[in-house]
mmCIF file of N, CA, C and O in Angstrom:
data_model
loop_
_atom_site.group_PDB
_atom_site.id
_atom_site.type_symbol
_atom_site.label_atom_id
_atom_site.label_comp_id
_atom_site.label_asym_id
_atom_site.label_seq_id
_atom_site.Cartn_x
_atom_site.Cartn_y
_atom_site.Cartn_z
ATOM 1 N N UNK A 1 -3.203 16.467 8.050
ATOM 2 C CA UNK A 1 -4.170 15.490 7.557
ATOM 3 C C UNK A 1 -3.658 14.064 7.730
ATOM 4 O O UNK A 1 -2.447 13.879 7.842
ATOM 5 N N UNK A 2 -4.536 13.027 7.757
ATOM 6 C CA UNK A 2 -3.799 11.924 7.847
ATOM 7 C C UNK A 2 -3.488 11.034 6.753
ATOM 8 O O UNK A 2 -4.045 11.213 5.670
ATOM 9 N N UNK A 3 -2.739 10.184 6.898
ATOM 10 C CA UNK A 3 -2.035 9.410 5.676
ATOM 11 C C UNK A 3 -3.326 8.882 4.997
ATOM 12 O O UNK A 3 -4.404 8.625 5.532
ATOM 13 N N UNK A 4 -2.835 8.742 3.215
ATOM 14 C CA UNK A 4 -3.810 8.026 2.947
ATOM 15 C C UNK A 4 -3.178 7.557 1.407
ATOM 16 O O UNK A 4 -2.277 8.082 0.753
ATOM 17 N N UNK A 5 -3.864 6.582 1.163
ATOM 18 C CA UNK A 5 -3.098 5.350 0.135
ATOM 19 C C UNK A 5 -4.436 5.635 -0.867
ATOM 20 O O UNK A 5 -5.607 5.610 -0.488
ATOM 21 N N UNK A 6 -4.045 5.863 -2.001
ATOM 22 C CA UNK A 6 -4.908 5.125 -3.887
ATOM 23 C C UNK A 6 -4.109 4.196 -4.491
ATOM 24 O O UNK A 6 -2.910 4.153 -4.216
ATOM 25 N N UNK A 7 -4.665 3.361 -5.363
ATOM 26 C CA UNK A 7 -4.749 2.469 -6.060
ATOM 27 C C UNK A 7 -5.017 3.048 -7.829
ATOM 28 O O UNK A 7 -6.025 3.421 -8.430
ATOM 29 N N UNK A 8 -3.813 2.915 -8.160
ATOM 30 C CA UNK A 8 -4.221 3.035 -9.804
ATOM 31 C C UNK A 8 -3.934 2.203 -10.489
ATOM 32 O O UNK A 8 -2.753 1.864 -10.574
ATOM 33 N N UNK A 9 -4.825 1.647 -11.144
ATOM 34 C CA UNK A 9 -5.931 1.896 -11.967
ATOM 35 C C UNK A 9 -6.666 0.924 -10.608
ATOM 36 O O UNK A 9 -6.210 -0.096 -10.092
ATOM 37 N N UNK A 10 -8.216 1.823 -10.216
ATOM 38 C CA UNK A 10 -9.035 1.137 -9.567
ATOM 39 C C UNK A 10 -9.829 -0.217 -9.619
ATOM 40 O O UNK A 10 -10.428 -0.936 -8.819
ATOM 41 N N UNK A 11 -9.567 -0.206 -10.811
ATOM 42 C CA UNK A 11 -10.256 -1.613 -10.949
ATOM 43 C C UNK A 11 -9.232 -2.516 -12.005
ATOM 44 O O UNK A 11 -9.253 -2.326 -13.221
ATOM 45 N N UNK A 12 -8.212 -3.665 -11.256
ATOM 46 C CA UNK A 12 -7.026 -4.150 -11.940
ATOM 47 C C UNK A 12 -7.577 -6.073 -12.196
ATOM 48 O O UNK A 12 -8.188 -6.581 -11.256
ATOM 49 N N UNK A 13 -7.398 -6.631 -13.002
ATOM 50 C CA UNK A 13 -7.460 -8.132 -13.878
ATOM 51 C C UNK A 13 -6.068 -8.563 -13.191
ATOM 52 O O UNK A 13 -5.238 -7.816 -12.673
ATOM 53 N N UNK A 14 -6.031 -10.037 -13.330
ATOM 54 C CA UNK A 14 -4.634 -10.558 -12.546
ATOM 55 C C UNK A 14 -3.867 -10.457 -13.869
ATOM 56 O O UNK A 14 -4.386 -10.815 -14.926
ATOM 57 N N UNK A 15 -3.121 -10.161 -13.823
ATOM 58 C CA UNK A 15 -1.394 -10.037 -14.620
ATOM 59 C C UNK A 15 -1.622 -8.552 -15.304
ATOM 60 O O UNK A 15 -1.324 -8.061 -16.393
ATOM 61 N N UNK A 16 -2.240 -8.128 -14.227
ATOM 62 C CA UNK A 16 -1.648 -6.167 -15.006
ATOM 63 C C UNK A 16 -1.268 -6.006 -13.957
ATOM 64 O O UNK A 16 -1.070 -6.753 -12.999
ATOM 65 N N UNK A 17 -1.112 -4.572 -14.207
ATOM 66 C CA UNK A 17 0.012 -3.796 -13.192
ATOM 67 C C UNK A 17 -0.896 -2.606 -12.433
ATOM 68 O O UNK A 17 -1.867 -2.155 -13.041
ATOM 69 N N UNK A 18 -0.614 -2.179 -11.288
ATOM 70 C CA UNK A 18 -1.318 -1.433 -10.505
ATOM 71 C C UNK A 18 -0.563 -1.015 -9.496
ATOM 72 O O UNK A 18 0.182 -1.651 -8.749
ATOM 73 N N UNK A 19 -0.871 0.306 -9.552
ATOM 74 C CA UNK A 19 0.356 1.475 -8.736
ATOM 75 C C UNK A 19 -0.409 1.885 -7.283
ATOM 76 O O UNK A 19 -1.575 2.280 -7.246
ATOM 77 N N UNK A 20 0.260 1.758 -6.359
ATOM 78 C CA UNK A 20 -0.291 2.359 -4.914
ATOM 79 C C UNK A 20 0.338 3.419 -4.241
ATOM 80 O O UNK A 20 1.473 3.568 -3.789
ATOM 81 N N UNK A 21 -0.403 3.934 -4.271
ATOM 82 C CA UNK A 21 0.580 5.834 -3.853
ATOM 83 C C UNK A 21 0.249 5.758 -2.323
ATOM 84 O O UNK A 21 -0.820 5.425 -1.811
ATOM 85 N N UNK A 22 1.188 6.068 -1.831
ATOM 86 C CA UNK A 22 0.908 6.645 0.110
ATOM 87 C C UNK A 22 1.225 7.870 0.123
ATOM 88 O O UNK A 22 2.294 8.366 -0.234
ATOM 89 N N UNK A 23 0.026 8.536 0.657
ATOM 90 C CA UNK A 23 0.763 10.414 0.733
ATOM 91 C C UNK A 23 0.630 10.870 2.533
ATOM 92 O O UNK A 23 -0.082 10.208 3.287
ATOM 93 N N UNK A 24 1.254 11.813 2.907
ATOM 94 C CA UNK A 24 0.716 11.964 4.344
ATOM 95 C C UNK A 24 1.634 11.190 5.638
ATOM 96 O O UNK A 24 1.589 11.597 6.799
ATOM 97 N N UNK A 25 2.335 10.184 5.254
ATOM 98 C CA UNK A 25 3.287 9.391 6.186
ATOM 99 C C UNK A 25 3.967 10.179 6.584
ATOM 100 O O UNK A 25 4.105 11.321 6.145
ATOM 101 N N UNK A 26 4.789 9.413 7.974
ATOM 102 C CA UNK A 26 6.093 10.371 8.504
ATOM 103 C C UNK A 26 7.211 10.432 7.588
ATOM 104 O O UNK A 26 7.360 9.305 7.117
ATOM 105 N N UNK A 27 8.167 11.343 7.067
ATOM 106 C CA UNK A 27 9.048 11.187 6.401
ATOM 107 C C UNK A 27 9.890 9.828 6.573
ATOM 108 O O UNK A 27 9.600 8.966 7.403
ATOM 109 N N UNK A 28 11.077 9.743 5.592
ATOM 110 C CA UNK A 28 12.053 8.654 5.521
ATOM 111 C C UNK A 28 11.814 7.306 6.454
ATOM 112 O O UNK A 28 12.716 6.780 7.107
ATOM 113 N N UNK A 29 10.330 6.800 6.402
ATOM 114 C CA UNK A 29 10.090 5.587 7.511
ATOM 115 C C UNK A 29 9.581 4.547 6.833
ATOM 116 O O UNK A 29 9.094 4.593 5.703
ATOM 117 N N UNK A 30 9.665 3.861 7.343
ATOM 118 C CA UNK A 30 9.820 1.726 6.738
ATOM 119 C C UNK A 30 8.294 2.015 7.085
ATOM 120 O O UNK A 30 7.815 2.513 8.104
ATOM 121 N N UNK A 31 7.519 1.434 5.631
ATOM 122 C CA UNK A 31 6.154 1.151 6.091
ATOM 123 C C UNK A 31 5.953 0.126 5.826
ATOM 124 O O UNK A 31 6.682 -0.186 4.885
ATOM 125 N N UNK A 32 5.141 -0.904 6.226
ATOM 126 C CA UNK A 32 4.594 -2.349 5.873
ATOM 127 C C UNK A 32 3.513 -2.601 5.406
ATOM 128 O O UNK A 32 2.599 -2.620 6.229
ATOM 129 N N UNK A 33 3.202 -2.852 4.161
ATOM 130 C CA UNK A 33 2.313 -2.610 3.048
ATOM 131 C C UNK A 33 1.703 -4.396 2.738
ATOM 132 O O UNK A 33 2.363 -5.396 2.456
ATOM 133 N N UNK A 34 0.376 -4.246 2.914
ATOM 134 C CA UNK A 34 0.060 -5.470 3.032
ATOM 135 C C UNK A 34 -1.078 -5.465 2.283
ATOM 136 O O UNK A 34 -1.758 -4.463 2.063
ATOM 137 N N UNK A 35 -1.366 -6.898 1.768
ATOM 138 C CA UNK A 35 -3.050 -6.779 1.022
ATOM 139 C C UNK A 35 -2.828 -7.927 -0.509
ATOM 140 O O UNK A 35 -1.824 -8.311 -1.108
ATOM 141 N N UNK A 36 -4.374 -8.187 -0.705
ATOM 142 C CA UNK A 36 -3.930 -8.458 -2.087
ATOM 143 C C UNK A 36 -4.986 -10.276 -1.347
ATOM 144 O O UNK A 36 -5.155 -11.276 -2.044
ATOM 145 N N UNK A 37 -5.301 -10.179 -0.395
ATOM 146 C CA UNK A 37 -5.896 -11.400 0.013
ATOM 147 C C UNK A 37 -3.846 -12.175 0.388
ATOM 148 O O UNK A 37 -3.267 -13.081 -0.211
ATOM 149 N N UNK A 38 -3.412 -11.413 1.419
ATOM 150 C CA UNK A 38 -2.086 -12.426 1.252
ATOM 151 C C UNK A 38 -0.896 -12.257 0.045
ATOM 152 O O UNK A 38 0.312 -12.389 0.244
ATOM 153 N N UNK A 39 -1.388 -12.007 -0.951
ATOM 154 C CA UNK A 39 -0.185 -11.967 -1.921
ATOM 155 C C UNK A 39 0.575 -10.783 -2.140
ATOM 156 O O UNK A 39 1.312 -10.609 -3.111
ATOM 157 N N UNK A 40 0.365 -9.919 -1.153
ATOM 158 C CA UNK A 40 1.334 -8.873 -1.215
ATOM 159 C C UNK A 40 1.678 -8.205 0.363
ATOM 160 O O UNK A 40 0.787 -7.861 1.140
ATOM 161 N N UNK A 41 3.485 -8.077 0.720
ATOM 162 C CA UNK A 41 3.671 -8.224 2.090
ATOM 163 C C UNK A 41 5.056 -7.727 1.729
ATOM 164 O O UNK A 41 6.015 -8.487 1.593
ATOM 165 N N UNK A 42 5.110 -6.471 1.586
ATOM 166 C CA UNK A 42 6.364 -5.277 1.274
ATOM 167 C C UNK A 42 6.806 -4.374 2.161
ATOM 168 O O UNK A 42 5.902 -3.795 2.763
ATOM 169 N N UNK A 43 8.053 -4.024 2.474
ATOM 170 C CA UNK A 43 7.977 -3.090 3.019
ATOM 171 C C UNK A 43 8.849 -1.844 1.530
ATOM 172 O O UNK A 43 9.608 -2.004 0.574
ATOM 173 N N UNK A 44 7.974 -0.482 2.308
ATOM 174 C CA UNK A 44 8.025 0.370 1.333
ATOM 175 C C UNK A 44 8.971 2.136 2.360
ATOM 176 O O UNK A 44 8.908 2.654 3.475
ATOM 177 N N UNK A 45 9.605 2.342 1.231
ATOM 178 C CA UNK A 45 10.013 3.519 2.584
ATOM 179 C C UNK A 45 9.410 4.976 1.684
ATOM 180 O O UNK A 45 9.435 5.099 0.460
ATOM 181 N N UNK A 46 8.980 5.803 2.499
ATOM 182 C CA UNK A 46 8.188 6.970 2.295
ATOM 183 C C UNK A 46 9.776 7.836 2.129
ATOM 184 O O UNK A 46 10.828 7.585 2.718
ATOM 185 N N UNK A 47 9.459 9.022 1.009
ATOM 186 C CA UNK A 47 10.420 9.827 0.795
ATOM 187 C C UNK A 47 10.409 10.825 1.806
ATOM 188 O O UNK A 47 9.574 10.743 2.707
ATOM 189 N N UNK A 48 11.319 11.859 1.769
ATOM 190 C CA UNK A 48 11.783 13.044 2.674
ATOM 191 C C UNK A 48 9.562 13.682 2.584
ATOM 192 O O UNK A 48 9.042 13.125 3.552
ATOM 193 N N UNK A 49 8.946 14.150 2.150
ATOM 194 C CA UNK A 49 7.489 14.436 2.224
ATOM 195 C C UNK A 49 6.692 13.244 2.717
ATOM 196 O O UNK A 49 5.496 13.385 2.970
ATOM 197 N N UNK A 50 7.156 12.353 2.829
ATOM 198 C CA UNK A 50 5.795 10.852 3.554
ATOM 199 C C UNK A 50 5.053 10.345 2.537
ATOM 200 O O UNK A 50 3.873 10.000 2.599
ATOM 201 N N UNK A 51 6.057 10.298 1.237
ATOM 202 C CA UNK A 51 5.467 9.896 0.125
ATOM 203 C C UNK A 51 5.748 8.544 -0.483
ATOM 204 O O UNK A 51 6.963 8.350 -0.484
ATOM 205 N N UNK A 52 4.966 7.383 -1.080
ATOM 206 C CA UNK A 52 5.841 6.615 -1.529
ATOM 207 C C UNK A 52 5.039 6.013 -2.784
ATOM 208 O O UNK A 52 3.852 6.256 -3.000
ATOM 209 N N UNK A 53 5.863 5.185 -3.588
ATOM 210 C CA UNK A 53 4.882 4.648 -4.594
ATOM 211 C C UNK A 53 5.379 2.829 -4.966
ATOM 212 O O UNK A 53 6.525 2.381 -5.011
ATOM 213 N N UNK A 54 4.293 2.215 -5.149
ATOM 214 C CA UNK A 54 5.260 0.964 -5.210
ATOM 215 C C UNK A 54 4.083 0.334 -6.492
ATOM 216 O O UNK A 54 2.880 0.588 -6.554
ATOM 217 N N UNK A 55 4.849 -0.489 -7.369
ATOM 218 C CA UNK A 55 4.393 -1.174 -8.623
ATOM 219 C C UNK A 55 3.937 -2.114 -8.390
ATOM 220 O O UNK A 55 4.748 -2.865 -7.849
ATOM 221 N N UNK A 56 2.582 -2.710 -8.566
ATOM 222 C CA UNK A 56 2.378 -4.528 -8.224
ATOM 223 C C UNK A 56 2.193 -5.528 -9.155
ATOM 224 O O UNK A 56 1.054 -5.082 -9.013
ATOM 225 N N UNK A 57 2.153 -6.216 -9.776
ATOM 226 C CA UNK A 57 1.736 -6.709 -10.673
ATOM 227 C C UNK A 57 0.709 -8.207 -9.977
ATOM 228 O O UNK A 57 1.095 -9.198 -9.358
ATOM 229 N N UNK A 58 -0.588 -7.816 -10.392
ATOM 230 C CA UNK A 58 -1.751 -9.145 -10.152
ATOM 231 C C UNK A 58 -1.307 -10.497 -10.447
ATOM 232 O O UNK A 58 -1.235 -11.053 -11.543
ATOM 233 N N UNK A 59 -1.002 -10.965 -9.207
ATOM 234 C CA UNK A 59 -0.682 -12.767 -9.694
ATOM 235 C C UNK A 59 -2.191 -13.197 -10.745
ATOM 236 O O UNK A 59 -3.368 -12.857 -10.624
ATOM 237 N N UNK A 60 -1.565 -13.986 -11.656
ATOM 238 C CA UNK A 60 -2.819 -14.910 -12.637
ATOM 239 C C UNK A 60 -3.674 -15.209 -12.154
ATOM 240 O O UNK A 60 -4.759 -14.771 -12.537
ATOM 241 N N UNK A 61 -3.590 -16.050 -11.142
ATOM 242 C CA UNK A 61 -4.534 -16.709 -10.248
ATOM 243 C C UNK A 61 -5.190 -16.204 -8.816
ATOM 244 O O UNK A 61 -5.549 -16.740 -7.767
ATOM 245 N N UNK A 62 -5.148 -15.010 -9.309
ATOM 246 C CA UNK A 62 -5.758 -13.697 -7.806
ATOM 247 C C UNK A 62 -7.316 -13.982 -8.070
ATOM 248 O O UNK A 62 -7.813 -13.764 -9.175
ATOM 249 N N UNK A 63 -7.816 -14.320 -7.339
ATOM 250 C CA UNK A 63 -9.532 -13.972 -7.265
ATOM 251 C C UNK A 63 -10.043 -13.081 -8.003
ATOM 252 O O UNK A 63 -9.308 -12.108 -8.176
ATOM 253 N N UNK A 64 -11.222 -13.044 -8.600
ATOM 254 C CA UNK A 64 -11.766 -11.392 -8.706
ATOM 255 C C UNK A 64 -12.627 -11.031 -7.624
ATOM 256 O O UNK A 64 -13.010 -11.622 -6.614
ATOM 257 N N UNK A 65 -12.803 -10.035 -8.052
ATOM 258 C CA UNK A 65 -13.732 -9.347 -6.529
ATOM 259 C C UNK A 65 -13.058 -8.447 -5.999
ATOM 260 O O UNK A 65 -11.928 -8.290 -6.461
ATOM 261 N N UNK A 66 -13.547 -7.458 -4.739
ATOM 262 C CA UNK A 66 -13.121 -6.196 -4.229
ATOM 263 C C UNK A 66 -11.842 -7.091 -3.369
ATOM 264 O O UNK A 66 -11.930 -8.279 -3.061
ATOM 265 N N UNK A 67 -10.888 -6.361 -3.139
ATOM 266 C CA UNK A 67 -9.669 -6.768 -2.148
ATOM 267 C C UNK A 67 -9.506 -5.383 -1.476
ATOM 268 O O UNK A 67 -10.212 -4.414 -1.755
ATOM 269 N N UNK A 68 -8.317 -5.385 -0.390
ATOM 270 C CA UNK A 68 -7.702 -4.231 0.288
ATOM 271 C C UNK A 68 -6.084 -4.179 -0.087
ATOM 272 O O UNK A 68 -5.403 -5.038 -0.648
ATOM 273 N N UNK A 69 -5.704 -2.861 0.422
ATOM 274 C CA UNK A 69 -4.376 -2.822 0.525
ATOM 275 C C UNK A 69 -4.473 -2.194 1.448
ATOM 276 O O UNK A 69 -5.460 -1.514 1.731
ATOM 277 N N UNK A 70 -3.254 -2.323 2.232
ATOM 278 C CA UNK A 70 -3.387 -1.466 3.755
ATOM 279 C C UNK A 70 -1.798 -1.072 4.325
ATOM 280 O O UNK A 70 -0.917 -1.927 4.234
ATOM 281 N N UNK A 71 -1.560 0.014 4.800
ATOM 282 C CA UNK A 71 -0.337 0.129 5.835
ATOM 283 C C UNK A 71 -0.656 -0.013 6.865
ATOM 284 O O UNK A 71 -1.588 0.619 7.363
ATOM 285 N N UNK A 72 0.098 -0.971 7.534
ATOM 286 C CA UNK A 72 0.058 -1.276 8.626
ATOM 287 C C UNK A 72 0.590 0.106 9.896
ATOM 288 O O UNK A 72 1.548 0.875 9.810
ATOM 289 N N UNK A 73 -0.605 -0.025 11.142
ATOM 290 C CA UNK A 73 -0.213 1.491 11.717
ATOM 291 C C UNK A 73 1.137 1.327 12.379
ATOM 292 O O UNK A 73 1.608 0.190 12.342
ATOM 293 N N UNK A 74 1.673 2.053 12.837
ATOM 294 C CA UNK A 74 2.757 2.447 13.861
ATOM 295 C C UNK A 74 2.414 3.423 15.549
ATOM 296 O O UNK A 74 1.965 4.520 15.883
ATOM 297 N N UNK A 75 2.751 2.661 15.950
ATOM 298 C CA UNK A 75 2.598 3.354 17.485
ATOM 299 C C UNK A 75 2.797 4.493 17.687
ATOM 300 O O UNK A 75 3.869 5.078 17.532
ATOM 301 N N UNK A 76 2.022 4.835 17.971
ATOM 302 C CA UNK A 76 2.190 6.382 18.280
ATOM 303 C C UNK A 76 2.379 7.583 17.142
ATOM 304 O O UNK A 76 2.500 8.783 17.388
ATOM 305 N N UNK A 77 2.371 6.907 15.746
ATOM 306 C CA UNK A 77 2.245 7.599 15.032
ATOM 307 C C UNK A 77 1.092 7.765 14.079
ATOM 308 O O UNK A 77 0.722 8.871 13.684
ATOM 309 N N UNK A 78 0.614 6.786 13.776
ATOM 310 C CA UNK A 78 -0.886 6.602 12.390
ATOM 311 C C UNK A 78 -1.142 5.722 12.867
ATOM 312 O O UNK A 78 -0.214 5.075 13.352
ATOM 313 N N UNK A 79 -2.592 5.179 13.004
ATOM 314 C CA UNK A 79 -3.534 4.241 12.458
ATOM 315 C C UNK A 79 -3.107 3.447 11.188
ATOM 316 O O UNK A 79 -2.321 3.834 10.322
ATOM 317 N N UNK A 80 -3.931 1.984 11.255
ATOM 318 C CA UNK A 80 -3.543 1.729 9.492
ATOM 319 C C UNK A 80 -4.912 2.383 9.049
ATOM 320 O O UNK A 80 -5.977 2.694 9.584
ATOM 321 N N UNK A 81 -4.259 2.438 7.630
ATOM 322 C CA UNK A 81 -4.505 3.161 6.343
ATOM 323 C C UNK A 81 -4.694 2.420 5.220
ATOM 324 O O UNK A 81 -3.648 1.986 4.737
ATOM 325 N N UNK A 82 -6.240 1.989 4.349
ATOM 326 C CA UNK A 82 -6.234 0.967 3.366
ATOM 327 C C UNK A 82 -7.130 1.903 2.084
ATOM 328 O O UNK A 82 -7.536 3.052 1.912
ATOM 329 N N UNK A 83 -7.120 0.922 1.550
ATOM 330 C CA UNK A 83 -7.685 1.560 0.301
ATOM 331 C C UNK A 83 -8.222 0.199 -0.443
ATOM 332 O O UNK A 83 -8.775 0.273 -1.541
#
């Protein structure tokens, strides 16, 4: 199946916290995790299963409204992947 990223809690206010799960990646690989309108630009490494999880916390001054998060693809291996 192919990789794919959630967002918890789906609907986040600026200065909480919000968890992004990647499931499905190639094992032990550097992913580049981007989104947030710009304010978020991580790299994240997927465990031995292609798993990873990373914590964000909403800058104050984030917009409201729908945003993305996305992994950026890799050649020859995935497409990007957003949520």
């Amino acid at each position: 199946p192919p990789p794919t990223l959630t967002v918890v809690p789906d609907v986040v206010a600026p200065a909480q916290v919000m968890t992004i799960v990647g499931e499905g990646f190639p094992p032990r690989r550097q992913l580049e995790l981007v989104g947030l309108d710009g304010q978020l630009s991580e790299l994240v490494t997927s465990d031995g299963d292609g798993v990873f999880t990373e914590t964000v916390v909403l800058l104050p001054r984030t917009p409201s409204g729908p945003t993305t998060v996305r992994v950026l693809g890799q050649r020859n291996q995935f497409d990007p992947v957003e949520a």
